[in-house]
Short mmCIF file of C-alpha atoms and ligand atoms in Angstrom, two decimals:
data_model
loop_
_atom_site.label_atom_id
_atom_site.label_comp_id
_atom_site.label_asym_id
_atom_site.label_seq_id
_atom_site.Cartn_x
_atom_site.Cartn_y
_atom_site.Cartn_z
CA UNK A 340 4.60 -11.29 -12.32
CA UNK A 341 3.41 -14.17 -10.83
CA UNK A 342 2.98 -15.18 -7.33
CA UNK A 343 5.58 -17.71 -5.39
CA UNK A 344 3.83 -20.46 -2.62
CA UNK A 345 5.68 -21.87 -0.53
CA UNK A 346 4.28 -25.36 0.77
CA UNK A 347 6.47 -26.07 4.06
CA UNK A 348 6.11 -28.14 6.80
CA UNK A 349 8.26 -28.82 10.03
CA UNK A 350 7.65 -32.71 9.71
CA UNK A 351 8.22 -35.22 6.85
CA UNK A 352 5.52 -37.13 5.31
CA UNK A 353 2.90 -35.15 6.03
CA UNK A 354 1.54 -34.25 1.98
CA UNK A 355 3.88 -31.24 0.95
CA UNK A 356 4.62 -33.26 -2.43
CA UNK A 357 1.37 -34.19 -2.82
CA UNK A 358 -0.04 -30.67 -1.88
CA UNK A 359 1.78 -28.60 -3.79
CA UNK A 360 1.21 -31.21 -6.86
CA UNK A 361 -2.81 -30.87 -6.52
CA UNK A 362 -2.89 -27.17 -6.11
CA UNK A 363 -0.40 -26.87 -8.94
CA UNK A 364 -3.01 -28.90 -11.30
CA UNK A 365 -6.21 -27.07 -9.78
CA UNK A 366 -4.43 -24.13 -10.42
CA UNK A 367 -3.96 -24.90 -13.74
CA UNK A 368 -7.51 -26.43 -13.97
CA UNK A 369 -8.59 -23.03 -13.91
CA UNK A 370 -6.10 -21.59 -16.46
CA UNK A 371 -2.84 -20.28 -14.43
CA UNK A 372 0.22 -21.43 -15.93
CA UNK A 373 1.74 -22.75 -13.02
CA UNK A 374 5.43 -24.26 -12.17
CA UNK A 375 5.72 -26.80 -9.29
CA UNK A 376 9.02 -26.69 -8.31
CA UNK A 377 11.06 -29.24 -6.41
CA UNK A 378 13.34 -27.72 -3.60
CA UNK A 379 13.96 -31.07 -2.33
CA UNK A 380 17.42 -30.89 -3.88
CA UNK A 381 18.16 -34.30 -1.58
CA UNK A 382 15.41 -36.37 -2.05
CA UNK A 383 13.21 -35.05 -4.71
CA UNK A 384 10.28 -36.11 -4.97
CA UNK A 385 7.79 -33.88 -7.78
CA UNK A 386 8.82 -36.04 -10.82
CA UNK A 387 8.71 -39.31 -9.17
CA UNK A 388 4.94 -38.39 -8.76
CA UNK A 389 4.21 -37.27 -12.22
CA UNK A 390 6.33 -39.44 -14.26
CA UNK A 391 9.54 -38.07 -15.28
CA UNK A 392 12.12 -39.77 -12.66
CA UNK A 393 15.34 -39.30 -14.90
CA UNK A 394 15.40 -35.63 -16.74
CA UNK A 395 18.50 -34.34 -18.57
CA UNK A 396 18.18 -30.74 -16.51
CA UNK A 397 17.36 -30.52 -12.99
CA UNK A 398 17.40 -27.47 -10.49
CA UNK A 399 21.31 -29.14 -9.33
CA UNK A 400 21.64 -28.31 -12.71
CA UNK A 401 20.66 -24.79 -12.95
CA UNK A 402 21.65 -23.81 -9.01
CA UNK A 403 25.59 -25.19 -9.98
CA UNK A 404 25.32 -22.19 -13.01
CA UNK A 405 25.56 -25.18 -15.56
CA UNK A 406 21.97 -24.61 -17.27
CA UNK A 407 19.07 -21.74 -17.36
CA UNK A 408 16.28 -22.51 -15.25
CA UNK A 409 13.82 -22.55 -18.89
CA UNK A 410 15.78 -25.52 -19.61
CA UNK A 411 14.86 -27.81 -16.59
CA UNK A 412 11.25 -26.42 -17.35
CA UNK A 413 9.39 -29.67 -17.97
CA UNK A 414 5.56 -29.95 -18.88
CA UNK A 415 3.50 -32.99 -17.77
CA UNK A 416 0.54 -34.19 -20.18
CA UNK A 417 -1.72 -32.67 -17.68
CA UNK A 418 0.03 -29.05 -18.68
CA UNK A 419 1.39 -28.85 -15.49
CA UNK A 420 4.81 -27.59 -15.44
CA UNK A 421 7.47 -28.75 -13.29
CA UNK A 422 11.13 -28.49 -12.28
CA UNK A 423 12.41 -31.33 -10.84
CA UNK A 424 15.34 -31.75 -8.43
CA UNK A 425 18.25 -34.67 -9.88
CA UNK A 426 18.17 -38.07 -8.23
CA UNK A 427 21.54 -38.79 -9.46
CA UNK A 428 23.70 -39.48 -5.85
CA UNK A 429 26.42 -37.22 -7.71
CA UNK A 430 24.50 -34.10 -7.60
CA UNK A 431 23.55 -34.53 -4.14
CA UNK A 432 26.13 -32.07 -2.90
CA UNK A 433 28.16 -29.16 -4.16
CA UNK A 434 24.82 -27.09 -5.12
CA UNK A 435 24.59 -23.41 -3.86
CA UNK A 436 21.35 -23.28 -1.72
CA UNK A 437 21.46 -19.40 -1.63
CA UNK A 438 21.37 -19.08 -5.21
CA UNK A 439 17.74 -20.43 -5.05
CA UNK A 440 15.80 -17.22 -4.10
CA UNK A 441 17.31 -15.60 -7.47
CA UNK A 442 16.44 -18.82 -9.42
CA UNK A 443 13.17 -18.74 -8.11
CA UNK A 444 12.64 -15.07 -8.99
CA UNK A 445 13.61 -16.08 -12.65
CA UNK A 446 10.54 -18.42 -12.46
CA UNK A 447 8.02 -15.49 -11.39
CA UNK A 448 8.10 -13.55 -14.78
CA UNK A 449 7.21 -17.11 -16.52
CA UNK A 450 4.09 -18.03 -14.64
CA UNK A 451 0.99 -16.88 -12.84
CA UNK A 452 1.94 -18.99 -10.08
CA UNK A 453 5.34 -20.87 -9.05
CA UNK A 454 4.47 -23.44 -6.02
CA UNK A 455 7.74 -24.50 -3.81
CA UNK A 456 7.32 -28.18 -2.69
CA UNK A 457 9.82 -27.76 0.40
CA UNK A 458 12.16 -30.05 2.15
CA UNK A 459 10.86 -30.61 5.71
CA UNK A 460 11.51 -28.52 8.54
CA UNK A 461 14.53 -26.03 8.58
CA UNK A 462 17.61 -27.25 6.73
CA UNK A 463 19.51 -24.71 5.13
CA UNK A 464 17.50 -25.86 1.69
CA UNK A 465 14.37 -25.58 3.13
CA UNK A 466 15.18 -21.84 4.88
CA UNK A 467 16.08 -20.73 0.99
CA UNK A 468 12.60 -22.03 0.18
CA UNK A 469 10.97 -20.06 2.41
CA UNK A 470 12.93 -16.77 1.58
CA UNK A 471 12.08 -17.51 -1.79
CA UNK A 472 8.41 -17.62 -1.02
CA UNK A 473 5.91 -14.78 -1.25
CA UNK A 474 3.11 -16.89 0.35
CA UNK A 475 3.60 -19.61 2.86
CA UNK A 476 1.37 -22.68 3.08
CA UNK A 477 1.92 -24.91 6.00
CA UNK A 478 1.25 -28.89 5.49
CA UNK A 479 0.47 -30.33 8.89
CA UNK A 480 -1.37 -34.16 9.86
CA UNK A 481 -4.05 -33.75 12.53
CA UNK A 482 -1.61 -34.89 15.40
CA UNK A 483 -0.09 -33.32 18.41
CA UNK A 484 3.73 -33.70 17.08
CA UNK A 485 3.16 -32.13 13.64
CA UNK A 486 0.86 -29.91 15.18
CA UNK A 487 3.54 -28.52 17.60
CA UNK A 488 6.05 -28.37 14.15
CA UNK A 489 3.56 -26.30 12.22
CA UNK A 490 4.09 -23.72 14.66
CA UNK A 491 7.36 -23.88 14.68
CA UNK A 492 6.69 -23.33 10.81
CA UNK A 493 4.68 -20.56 10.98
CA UNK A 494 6.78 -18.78 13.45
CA UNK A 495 9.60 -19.10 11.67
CA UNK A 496 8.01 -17.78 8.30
CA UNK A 497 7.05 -15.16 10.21
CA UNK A 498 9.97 -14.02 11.70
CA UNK A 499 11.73 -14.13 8.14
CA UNK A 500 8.79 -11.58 7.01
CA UNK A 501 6.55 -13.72 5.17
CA UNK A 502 2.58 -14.13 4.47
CA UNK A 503 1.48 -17.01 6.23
CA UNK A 504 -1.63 -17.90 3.69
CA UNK A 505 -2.81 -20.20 5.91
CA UNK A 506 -2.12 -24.47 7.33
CA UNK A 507 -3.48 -27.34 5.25
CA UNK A 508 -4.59 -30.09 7.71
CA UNK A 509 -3.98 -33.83 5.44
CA UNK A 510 -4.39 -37.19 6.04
CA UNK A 511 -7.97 -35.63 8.22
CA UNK A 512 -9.87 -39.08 9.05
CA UNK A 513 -12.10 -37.81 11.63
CA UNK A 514 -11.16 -40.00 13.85
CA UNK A 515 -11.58 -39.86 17.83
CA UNK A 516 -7.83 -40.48 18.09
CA UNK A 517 -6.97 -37.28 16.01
CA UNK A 518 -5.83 -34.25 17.53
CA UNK A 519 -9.84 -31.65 16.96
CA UNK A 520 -9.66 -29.54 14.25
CA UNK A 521 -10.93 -27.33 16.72
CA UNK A 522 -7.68 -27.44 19.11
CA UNK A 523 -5.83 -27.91 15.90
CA UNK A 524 -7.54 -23.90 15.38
CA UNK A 525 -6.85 -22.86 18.65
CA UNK A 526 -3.00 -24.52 18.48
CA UNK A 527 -1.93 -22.41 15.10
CA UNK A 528 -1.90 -18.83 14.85
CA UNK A 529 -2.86 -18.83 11.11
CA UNK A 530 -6.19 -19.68 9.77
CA UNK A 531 -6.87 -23.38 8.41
CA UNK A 532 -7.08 -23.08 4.67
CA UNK A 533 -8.17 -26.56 3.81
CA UNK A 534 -8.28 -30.10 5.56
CA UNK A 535 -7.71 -32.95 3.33
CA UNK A 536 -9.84 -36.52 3.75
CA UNK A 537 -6.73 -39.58 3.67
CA UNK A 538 -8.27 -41.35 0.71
CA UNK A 539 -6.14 -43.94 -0.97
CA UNK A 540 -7.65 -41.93 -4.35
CA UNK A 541 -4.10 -40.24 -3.63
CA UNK A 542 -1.87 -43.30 -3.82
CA UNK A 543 -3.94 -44.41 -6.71
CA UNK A 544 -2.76 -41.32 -8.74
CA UNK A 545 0.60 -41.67 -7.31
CA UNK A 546 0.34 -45.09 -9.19
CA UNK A 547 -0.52 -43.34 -12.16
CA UNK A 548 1.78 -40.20 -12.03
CA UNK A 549 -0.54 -37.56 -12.02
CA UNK A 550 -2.33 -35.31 -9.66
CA UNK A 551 -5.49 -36.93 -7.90
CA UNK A 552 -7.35 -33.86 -9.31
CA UNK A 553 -7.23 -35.45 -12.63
CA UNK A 554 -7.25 -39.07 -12.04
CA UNK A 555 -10.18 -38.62 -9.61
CA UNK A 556 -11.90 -35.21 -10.36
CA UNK A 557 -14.96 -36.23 -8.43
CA UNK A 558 -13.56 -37.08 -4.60
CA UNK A 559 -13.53 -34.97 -1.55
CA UNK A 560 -9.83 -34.86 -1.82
CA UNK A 561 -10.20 -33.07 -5.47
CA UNK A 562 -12.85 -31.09 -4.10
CA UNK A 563 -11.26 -30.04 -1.18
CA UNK A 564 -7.47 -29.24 -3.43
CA UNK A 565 -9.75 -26.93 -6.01
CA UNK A 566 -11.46 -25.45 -3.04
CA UNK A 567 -7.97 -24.19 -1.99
CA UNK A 568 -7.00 -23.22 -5.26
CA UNK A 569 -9.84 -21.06 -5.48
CA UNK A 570 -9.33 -19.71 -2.23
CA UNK A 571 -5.54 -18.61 -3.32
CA UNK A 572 -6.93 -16.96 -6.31
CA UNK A 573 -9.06 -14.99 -4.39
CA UNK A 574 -12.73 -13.70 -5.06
CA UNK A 575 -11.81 -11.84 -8.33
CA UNK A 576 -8.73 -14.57 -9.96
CA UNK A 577 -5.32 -13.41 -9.99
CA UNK A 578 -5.19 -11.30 -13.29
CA UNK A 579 -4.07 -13.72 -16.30
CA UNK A 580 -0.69 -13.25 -17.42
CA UNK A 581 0.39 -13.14 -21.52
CA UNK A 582 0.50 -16.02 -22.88
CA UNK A 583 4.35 -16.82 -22.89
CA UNK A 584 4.54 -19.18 -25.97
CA UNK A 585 7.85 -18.82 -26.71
CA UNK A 586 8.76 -19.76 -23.69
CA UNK A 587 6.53 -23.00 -23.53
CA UNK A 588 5.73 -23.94 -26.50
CA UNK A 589 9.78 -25.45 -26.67
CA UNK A 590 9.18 -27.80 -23.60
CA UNK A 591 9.89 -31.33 -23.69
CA UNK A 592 7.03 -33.45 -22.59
CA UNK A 593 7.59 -35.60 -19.85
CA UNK A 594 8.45 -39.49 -20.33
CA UNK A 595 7.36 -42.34 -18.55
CA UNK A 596 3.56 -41.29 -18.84
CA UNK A 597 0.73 -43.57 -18.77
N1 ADP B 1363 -4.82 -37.17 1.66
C1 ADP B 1363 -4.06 -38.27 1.60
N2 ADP B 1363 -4.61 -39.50 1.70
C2 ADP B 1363 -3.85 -40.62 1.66
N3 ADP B 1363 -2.51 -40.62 1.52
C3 ADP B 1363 -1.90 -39.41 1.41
C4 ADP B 1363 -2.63 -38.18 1.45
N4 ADP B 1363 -1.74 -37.16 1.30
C5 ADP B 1363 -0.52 -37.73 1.18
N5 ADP B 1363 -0.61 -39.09 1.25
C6 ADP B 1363 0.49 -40.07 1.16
O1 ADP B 1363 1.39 -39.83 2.24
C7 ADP B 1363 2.73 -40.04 1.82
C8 ADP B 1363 3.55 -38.77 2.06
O2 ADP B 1363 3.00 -37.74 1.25
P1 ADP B 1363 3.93 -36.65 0.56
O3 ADP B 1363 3.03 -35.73 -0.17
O4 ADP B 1363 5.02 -37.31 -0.21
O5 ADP B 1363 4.53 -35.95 1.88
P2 ADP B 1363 5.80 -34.98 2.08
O6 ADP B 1363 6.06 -34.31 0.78
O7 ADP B 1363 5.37 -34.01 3.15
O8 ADP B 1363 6.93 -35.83 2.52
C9 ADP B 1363 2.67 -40.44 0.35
O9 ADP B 1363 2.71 -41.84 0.27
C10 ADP B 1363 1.32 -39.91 -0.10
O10 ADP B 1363 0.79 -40.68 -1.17
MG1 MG B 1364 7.84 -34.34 -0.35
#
């Protein structure tokens, strides 16, 4: 069985997407199968960044009962699996956000790890997101107003029963400006997991649709996503998982790539 992350965040913009991209791949760097899944049923966002804008099976797809969830399964060049949300304005409505806790629980038997890229704060799609968690991560910018949303993040989490793994501080430029890490510390009542350098590395792999732990393997941002990753996995690694070939083997790859 694998394990379910949930990256969440009260405020939009902050690096969900672009967090739970990177740990997906550093994750997979070090031989998980993972899923990255986009619960941003409105404004997806997951296969925009790695290349596959216009699938024939999204999540609408599967949450409206009219596909499995292996078929909107797609696998990036990378090996990074992904299910991406629809962009098509028709799909937009009419989907079943409760059904996505069962959907998600599908997803667990097919990977070592399944990471939720949330909608912001606490819509009714981004509450199912959490409840389908096991682990929460918390994406938060070193400023007073996401700051003060984290919170309200990891409260909420909380109060739904949930691990709160810990808050990834991104878009960190050190400057005198920024809200301290420090305060940042004493703000949160989880522990900070990772702070992230802004580094336009991250737009530049945006540019090229893939995670900026391949595109740019040697920057702090890399170094600071696989330092998470390994973090997650623990001192020991989560314990590999059977290889599921006949299961991924029958992906389609993703178009669009470089
Ligand atoms: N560490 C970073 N350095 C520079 N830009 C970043 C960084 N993290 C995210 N961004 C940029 O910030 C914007 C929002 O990031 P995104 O991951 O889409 O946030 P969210 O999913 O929370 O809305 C994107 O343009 C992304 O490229
Ligand atoms: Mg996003």
């Amino acid at each position: 069985m694998g394990r379910v992350i949930a990256v969440i965040s009260g405020k939009g913009g902050v690096g969900k997407t672009t967090t739970a991209i990177n740990l997906g791949a550093a994750l997979n760097k070090l031989e998980k199968e993972v899923v990255v899944v986009d619960v941003n049923l409105n404004t997806p966002n997951v296969g925009i960044h790695l290349g596959a804008p216009i699938v024939p099976v999204t999540l609408n797809h599967v949450l409206k009962g009219k596909a499995d969830i292996e078929e909107a399964i797609y696998e990036h060049s990378s090996g990074t699996k992904i299910v991406p949300s629809s962009l098509s304005i028709k799909e937009i409505t009419k989907f079943n956000t409760k059904k996505i806790p069962a959907v998600i629980k599908e997803l667990k038997a097919l990977a070592d790890f399944v990471i939720l890229d949330s909608a912001a704060g606490f819509s009714e799609e981004a509450m199912a997101t959490i409840e389908a968690g096991d682990e929460i991560i918390v994406v938060t910018n070193p400023e007073m107003p996401s700051v003060t949303d984290s919170l309200k993040a990891v409260k909420v989490a909380r109060e739904m029963g949930k691990e709160v793994k810990g808050i990834v501080v991104t878009k960190y430029r050190g400057e005198s400006y920024e809200m301290p890490l420090s305060s940042i510390k004493s703000m949160l009542e989880a522990p900070i997991i990772g702070v992230i350098p802004e580094d336009k590395a991250v737009k530049e792999a945006l540019n090229k649709r893939d995670a900026v732990v391949h595109t740019n393997p040697r920057s702090k941002v890399s170094k600071k996503y696989n330092e998470i990753a390994l973090k997650i996995l623990g001192p020991n690694g989560a314990p590999k998982e059977e290889k599921k070939d006949g299961i991924f083997s029958k992906l389609m790859s993703l178009v669009g790539e470089d």
